[in-house]
XYZ file of C-alpha atoms in Angstrom:
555
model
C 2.310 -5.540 -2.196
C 0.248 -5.064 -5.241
C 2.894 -3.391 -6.813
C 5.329 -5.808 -6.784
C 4.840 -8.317 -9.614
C 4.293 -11.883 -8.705
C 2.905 -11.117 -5.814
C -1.070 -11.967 -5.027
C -2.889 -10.716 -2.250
C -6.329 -11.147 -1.226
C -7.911 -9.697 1.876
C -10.506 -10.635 3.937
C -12.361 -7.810 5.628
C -11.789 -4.592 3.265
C -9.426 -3.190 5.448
C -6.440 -5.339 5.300
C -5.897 -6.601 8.817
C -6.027 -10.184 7.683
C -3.936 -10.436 3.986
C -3.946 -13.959 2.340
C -0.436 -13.608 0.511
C 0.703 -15.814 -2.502
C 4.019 -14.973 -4.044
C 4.524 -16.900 -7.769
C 1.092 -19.116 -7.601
C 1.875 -21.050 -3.830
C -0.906 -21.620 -1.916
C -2.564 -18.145 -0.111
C -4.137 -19.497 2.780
C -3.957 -17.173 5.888
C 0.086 -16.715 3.692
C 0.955 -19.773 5.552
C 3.655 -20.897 2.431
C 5.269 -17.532 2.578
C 8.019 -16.436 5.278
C 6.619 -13.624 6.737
C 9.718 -11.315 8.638
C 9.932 -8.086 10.239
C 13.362 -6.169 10.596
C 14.724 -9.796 9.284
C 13.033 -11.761 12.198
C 10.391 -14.747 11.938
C 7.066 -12.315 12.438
C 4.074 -15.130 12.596
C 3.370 -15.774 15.885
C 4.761 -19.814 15.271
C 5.956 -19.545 11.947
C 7.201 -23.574 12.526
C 4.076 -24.993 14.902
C 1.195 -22.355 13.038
C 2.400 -20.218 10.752
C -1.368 -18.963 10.091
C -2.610 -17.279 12.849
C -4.548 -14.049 11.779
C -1.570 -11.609 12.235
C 0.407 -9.484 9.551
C 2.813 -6.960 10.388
C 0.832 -3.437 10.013
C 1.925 -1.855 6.246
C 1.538 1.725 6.923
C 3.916 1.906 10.110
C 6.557 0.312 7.842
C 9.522 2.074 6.210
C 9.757 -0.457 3.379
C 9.221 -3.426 1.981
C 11.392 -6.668 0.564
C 10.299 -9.438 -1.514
C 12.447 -12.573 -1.868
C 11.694 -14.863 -4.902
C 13.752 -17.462 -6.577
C 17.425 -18.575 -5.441
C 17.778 -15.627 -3.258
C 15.631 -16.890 -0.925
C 18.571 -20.073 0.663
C 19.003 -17.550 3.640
C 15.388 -17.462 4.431
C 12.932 -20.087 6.409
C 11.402 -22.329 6.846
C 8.785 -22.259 4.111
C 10.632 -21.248 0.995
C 8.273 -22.772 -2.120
C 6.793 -19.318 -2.743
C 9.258 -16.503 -1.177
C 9.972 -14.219 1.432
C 8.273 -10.809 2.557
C 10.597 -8.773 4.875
C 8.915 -5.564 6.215
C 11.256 -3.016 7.696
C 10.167 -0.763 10.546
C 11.068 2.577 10.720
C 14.338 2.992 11.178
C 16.524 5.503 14.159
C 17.124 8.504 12.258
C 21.016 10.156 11.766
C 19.778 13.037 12.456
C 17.226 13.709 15.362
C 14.095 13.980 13.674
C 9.808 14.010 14.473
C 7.391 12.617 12.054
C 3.489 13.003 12.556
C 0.767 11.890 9.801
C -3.015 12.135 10.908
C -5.783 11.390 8.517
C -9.224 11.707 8.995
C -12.091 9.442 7.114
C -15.481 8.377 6.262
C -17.201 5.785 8.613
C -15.195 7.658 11.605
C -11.904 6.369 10.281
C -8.346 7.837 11.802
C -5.626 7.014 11.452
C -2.394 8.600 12.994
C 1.629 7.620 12.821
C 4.325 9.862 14.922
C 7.478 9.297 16.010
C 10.544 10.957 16.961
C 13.857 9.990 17.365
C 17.848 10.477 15.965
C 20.972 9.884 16.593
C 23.620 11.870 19.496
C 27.504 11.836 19.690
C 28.889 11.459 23.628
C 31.879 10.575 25.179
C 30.915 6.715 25.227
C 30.139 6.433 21.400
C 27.049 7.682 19.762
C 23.778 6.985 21.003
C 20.388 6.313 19.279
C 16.728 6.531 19.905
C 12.911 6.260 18.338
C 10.386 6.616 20.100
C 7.307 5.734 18.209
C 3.199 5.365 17.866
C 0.450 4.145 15.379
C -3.366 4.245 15.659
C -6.004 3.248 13.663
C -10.144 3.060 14.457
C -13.361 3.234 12.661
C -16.753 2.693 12.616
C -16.617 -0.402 9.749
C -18.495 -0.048 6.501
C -20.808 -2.997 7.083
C -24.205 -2.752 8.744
C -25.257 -4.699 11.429
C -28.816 -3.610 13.777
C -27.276 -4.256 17.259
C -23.486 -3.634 16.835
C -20.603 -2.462 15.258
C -18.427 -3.478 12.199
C -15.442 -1.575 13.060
C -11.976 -2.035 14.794
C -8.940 -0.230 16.805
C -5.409 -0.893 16.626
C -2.142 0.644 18.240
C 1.086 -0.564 17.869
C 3.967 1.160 19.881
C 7.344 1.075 19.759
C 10.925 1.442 21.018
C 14.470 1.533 19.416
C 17.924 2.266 21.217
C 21.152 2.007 19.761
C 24.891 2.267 20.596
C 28.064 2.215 18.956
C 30.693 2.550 21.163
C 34.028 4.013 20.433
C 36.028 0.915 19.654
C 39.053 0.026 17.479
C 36.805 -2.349 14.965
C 33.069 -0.787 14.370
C 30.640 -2.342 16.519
C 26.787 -1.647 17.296
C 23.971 -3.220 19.593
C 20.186 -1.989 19.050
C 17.501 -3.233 21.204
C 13.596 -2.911 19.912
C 10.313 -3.270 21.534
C 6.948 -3.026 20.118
C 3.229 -4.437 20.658
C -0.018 -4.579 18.852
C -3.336 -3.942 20.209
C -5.983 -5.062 17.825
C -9.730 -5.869 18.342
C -12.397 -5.850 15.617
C -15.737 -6.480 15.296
C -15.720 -9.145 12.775
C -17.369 -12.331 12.090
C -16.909 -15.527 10.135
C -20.649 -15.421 8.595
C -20.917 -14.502 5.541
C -24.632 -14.266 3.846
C -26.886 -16.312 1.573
C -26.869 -14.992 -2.122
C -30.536 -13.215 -2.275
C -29.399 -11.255 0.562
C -26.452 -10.396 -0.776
C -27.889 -9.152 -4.146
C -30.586 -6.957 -1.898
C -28.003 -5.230 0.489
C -24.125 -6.503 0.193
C -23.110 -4.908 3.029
C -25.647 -5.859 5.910
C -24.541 -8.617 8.720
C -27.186 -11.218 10.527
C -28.107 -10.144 13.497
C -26.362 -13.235 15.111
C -22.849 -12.573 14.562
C -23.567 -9.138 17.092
C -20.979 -10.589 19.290
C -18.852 -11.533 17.106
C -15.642 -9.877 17.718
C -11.208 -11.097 17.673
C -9.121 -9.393 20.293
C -5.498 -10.103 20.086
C -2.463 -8.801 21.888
C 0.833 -9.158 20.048
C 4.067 -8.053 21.538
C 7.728 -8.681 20.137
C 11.330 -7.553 20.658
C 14.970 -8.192 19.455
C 18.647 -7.084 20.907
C 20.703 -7.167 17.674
C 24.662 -6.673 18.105
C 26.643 -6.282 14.912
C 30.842 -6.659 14.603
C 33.386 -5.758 12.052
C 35.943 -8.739 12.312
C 38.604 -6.941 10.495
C 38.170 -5.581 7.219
C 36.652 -8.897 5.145
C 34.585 -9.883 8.433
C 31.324 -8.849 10.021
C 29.624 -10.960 12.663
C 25.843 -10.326 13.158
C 24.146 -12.006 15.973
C 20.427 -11.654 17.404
C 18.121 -13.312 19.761
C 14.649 -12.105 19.141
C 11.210 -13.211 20.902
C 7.749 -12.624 19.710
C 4.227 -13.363 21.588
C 0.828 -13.590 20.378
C -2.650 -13.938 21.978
C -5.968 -13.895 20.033
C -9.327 -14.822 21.179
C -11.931 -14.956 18.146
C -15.013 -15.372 19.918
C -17.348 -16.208 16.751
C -20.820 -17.626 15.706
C -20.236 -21.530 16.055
C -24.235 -23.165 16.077
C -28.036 -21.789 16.015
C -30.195 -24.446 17.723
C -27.623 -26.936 18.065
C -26.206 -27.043 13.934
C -23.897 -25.097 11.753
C -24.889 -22.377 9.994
C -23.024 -23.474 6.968
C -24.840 -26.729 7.024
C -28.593 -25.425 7.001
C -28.136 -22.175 4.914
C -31.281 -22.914 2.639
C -33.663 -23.291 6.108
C -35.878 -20.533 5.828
C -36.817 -20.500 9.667
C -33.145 -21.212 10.581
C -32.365 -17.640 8.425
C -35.024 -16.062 10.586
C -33.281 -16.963 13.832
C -29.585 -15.892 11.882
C -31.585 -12.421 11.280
C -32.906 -11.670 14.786
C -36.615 -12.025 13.595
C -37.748 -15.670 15.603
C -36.465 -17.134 19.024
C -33.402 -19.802 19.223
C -30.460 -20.730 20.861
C -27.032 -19.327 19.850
C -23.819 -20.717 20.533
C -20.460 -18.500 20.106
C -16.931 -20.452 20.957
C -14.171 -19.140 22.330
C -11.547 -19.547 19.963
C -8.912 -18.545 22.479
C -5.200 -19.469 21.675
C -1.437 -18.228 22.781
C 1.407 -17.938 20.759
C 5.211 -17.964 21.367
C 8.170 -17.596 19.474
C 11.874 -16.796 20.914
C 15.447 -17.679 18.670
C 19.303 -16.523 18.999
C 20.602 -16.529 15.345
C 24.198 -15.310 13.832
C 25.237 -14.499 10.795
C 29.417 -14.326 9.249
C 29.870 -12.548 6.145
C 33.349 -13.603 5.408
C 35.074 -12.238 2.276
C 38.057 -14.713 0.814
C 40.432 -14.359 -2.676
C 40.204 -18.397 -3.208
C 41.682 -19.580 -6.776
C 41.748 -16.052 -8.169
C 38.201 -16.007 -7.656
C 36.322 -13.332 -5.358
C 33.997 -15.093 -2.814
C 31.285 -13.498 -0.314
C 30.506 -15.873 1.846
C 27.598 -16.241 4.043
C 26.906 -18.422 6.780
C 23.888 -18.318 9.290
C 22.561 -20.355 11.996
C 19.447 -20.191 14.007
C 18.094 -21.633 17.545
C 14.300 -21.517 17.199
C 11.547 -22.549 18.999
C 7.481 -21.817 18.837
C 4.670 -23.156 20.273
C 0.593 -22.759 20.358
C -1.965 -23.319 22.846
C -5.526 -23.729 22.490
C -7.729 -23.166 25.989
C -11.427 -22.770 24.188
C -14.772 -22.526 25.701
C -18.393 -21.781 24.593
C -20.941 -19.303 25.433
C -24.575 -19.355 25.104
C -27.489 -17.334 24.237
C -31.382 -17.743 23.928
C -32.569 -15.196 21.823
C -36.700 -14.158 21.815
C -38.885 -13.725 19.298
C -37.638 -9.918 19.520
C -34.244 -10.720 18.337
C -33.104 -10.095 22.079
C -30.699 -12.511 23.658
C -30.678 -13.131 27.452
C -27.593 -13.493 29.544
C -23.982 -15.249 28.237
C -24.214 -19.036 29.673
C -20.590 -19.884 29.707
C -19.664 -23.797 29.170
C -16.419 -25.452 30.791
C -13.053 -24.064 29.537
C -10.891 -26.129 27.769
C -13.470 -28.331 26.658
C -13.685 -27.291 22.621
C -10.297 -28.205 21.123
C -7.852 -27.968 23.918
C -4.102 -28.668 22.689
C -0.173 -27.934 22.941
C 1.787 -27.806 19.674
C 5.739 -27.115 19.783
C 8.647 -27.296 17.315
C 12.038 -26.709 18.318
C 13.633 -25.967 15.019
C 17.490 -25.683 14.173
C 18.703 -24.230 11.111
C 21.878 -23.613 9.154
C 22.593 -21.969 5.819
C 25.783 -21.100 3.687
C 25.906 -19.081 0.857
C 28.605 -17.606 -1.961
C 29.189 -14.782 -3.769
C 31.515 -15.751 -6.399
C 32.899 -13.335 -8.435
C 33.738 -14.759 -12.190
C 35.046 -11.543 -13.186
C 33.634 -7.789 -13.314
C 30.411 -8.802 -14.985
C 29.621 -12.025 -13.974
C 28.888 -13.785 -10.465
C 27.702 -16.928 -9.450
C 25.733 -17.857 -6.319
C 25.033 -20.957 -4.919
C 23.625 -21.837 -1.608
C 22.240 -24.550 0.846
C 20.206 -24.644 3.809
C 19.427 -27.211 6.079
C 16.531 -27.476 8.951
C 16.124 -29.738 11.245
C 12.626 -29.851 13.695
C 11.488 -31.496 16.141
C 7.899 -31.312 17.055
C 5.472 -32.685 19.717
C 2.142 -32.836 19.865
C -0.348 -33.040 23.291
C -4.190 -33.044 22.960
C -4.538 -34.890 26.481
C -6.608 -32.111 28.176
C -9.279 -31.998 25.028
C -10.714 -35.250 25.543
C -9.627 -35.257 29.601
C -8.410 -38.879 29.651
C -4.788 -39.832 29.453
C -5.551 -42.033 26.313
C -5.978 -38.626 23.690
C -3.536 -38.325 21.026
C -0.353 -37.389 21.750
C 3.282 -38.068 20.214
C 6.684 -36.271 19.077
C 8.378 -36.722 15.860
C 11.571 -35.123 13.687
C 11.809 -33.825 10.060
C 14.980 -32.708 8.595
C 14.667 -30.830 5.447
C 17.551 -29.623 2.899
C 16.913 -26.960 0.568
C 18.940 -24.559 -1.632
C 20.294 -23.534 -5.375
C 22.239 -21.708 -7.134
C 21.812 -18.311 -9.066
C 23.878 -16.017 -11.438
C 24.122 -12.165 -11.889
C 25.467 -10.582 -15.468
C 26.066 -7.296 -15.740
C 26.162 -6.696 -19.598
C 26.791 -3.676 -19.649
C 26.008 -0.499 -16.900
C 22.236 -0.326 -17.254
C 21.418 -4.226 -17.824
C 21.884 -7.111 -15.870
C 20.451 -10.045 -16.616
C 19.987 -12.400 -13.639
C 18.713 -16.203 -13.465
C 18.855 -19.346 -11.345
C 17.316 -23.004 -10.181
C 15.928 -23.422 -6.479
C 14.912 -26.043 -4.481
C 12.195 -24.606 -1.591
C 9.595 -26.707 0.874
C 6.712 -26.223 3.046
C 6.591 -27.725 6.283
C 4.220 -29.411 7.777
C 2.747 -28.412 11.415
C 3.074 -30.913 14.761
C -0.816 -31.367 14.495
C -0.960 -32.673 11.112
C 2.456 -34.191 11.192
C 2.371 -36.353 13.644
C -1.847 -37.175 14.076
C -1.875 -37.879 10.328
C -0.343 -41.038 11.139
C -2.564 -44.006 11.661
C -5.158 -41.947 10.603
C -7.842 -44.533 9.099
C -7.679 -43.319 5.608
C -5.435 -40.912 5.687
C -1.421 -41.441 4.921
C 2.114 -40.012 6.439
C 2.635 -36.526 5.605
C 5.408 -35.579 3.958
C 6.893 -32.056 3.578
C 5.806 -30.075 0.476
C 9.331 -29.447 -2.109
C 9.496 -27.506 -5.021
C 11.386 -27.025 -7.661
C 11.405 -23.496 -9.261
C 13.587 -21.907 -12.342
C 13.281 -18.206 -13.120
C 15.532 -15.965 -15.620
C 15.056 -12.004 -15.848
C 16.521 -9.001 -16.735
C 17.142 -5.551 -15.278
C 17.550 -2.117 -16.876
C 18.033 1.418 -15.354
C 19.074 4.673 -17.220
C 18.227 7.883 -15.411
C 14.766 8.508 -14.742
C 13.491 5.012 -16.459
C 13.829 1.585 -14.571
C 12.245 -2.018 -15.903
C 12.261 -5.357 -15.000
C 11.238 -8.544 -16.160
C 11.278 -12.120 -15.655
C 9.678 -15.691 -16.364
C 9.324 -18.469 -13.804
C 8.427 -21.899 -13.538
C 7.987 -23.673 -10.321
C 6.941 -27.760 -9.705
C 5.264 -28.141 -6.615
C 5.277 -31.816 -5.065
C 3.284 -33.348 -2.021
C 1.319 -30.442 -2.208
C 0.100 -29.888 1.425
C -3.579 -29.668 1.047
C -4.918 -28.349 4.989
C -9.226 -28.684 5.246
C -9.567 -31.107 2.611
C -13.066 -32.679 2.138
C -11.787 -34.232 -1.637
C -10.199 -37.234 0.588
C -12.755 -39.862 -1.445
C -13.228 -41.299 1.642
C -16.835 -43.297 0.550
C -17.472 -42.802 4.400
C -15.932 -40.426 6.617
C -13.544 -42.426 8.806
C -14.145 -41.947 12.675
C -11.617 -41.153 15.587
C -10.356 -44.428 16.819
C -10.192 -43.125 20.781
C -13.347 -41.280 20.546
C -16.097 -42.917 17.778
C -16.533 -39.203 16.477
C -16.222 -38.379 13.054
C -12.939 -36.718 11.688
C -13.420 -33.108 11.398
C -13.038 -31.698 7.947
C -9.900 -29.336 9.030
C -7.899 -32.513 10.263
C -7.925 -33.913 6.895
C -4.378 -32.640 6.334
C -2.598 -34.429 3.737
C -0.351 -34.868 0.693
C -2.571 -34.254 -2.455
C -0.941 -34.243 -5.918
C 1.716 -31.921 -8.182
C 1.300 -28.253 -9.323
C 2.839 -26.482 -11.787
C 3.216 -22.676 -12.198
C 4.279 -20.978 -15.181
C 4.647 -16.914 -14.928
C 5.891 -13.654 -16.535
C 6.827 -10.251 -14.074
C 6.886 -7.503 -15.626
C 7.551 -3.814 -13.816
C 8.341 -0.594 -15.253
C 8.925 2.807 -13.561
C 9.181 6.567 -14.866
C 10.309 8.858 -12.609
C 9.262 12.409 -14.162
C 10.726 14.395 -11.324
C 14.621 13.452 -12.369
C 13.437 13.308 -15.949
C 12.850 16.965 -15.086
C 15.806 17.991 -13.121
C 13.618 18.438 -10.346
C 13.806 18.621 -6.869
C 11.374 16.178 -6.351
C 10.289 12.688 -7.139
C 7.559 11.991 -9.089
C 8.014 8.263 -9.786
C 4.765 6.125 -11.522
C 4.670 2.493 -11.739
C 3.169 0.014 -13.825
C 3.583 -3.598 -13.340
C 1.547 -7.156 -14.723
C 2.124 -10.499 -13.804
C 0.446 -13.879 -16.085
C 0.708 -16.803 -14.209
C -0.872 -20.412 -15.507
C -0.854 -22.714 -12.744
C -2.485 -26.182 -12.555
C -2.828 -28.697 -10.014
């Protein structure tokens, strides 16, 4: 993803497993403002409901890559104010083939990829099949006196295809895959001093820390040539997603983050005096299932060429939270006795859904042999609903539904000046949507306002060029963000923090969900690529890359 220009990522743990992705200056946060796909399908585990929920598709299992920016992006949703990243799994092979990569590493690192698969002509049409595996484990690279740092994923999968033997070309392809990912990792960080004396050393109280999820996700595709200026693609697609982050939450009864300059509270954190410790079970379940079809439809209209595109999507997603806490007293030692689990479903408890339905339609016209114009619209509408009855165990907790319907789109245009450069432009309206949670509890909030959904406006005009062996591109954007969605805001100015009307607690920080001001983003992309292989004659590829992106943006 680094090499793609306008395209920021920023990890969290060193290895990747949890990417904070920002495409043109949007917000990065857990890449909650990007549409995250696999194979074309929503991939977050409730892209609508909770779009950040710790899981990326796995990079190195992939076969490529897309990223969407600017106009192009009309068939994509629903948050379309930065872009779209598409990763493509490994595709059946034509041709029956077995792969097999194994690398070995410091910190006991391997990692291993095989599959095998292809494609076989019988009486009934031709059949397809992949069969395929990924694993990854190590040690970590942090250091912690009573645990481990490190983690273990697998991720296997399933494709099977047929295309029959039938007058107009026709295909179905079913996949199946799952991820099995736990890591030792923690939400503490460490005070500065520390940090200067050993940067890679853990307290001794995140020891238990660990996230186990369990991700699973499938789609039966069938594809139809209507003729020959008619395809039909249709199909329904689920994905499921459990994680359980069971994390440092209070020493002695307070947050770490809010007595960080206690000396004797850093002496419990580091094993070396007795206290109590308190982990929580951050222990939610994800769903996400959707039927969607898509008619390319090619029409002479006016003299004019036009490719038409329209889609439409059934979605729904949904989260639910079922936390609990477990305690510890730890000795003088640093030992800790005995887990003392507290009452499920008693730390944040809560349904979320969205039912979602959403329609695009996009065209292709063809000016003339150079020049084609493409505009597009795309409309969503959602309903959510929102249930935190069983967190406060009275029949009086929040709860409520509400709708949002959202209309997006642009238009773009495509010049071929001549057969190595095209120069390529266009204006785009995107948004962000908000989540059930803050949508509909922001409301009557005492302080707090009526969220609305984050829009943009973005603009963008580049150039391409390709002779040979050489390749560059280049282009300048500027998007105008409005509403800005600001999640975990403590800059509310509230002189007091306003209290729960149905409870008398304060507000926690990560409910202050609102509408917060403009931003503006002003960029240049810039990629160039020399492949020395073909520059060569060679039978080989030898391609190098370089690539820069400036962006100003201010909010």
């Amino acid at each position: 993803l680094r090499r793609v220009p306008g395209a920021y990522v920023r990890p969290e743990d060193g290895y990747g497993n949890f990417p904070n992705i920002s495409l043109r200056g949007v917000d990065m946060g857990r890449s909650s403002k990007v549409t995250i796909m696999e194979d074309g399908i929503l991939a977050a585990p409730a892209t609508y409901t909770a779009p950040s929920a710790y899981y990326s598709p796995t990079i190195e299992r992939m076969s490529g890559l897309e990223v969407i920016k600017g106009s192009s992006q009309v068939k994509y949703g629903p948050h379309t104010t930065g872009g779209v990243i598409n990763y493509l799994s490994t595709s059946i092979p034509d041709e029956v083939t077995t792969y097999s990569k194994t690398y070995y590493g410091e910190f006991d690192e391997l990692v291993s990829h095989i599959y095998h698969g292809g494609k076989v002509d019988t009486a009934s049409g031709k059949i397809g099949y992949l069969v395929e595996g990924y694993y990854r484990d190590t040690d970590g690279f942090k250091e912690l006196s009573h645990g481990d740092t490190g983690f273990t994923r697998s991720e296997p999968m399933i494709k099977l295809s047929w295309e029959p033997n039938t007058s107009n070309y026709q295909s179905f392809e079913l996949k199946l895959g799952s991820t099995d990912f736990d890591a030792n990792e923690t939400y503490l960080g460490i005070r500065d001093d520390d940090f200067k004396s050993n940067p890679y050393q853990r307290y001794a109280a995140s020891r238990n820390d660990e996230i186990n999820t369990y991700a699973s996700r499938g789609y039966l595709r069938h594809f139809i040539e209507l003729g020959s200026n008619a395809s039909l693609k249709t199909t329904g697609y689920f994905t499921k997603f459990h994680r359980n982050w069971f994390k440092l939450d209070k020493v002695n009864g307070k947050s770490p983050y809010k007595e960080w300059d206690d000396a004797g509270y850093r002496d419990v954190l580091m094993g070396n005096a007795a206290g109590e410790i308190a982990l929580k079970n951050n222990n939610r379940d994800y769903s996400g299932q959707g039927i969607e079809s898509v008619l390319n439809y090619d029409l002479s209209l006016g003299g004019l060429e036009n490719q038409i595109q329209l889609g439409a999507r059934f979605h729904s997603d949904d989260i639910d939270r079922f936390q609990w806490a477990t305690k510890y007293n730890q000795a003088d030692d640093g030992s800790w006795s005995a887990p003392d689990n507290g009452p499920k479903g008693a730390k944040g408890d809560r349904h979320q859904e969205t039912d979602a339905f959403s329609l695009y339609l996009e065209d292709r016209i063809a000016v003339n042999n150079q020049l084609a114009i493409i505009p597009g619209i795309r409309y969503e509408s959602m309903d959510y609903s929102y249930d935190e009855n069983t967190r406060y165990n009275t029949t009086k907790a929040k709860k409520g539904d509400r709708d949002l319907d959202v209309v997006t789109g642009g238009v773009g245009f495509s010049y071929d000046m001549n057969e190595s450069l095209n120069v390529f432009g266009g204006v785009y309206a995107g948004a962000s949507l908000p989540g059930p949670r803050s949508y509909i509890k922001s409301k009557g909030k005492p302080g707090n306002q009526d969220l609305e959904e984050e829009t943009s406006t973005s603009f963008e005009l580049g150039a391409r060029y390709e002779q040979e062996a050489f390749a560059v591109t280049g282009a300048v954007f500027y998007t105008v963000l409005e509403d800005f969605i600001v999640p975990d805001n403590y800059g509310t100015g509230f002189e007091e923090w306003p209290t729960d009307p149905l409870t008398g607690e304060p507000i926690a920080p990560n409910e202050a969900t609102e509408n917060d001001g403009e931003i503006s983003s002003l960029g240049l992309e810039l990629q160039a690529a020399y492949d020395f292989g073909i520059a060569n004659g060679a039978d080989y590829s030898l391609p190098v890359h370089i690539g820069i992106t400036l962006t100003n943006a201010e909010f």
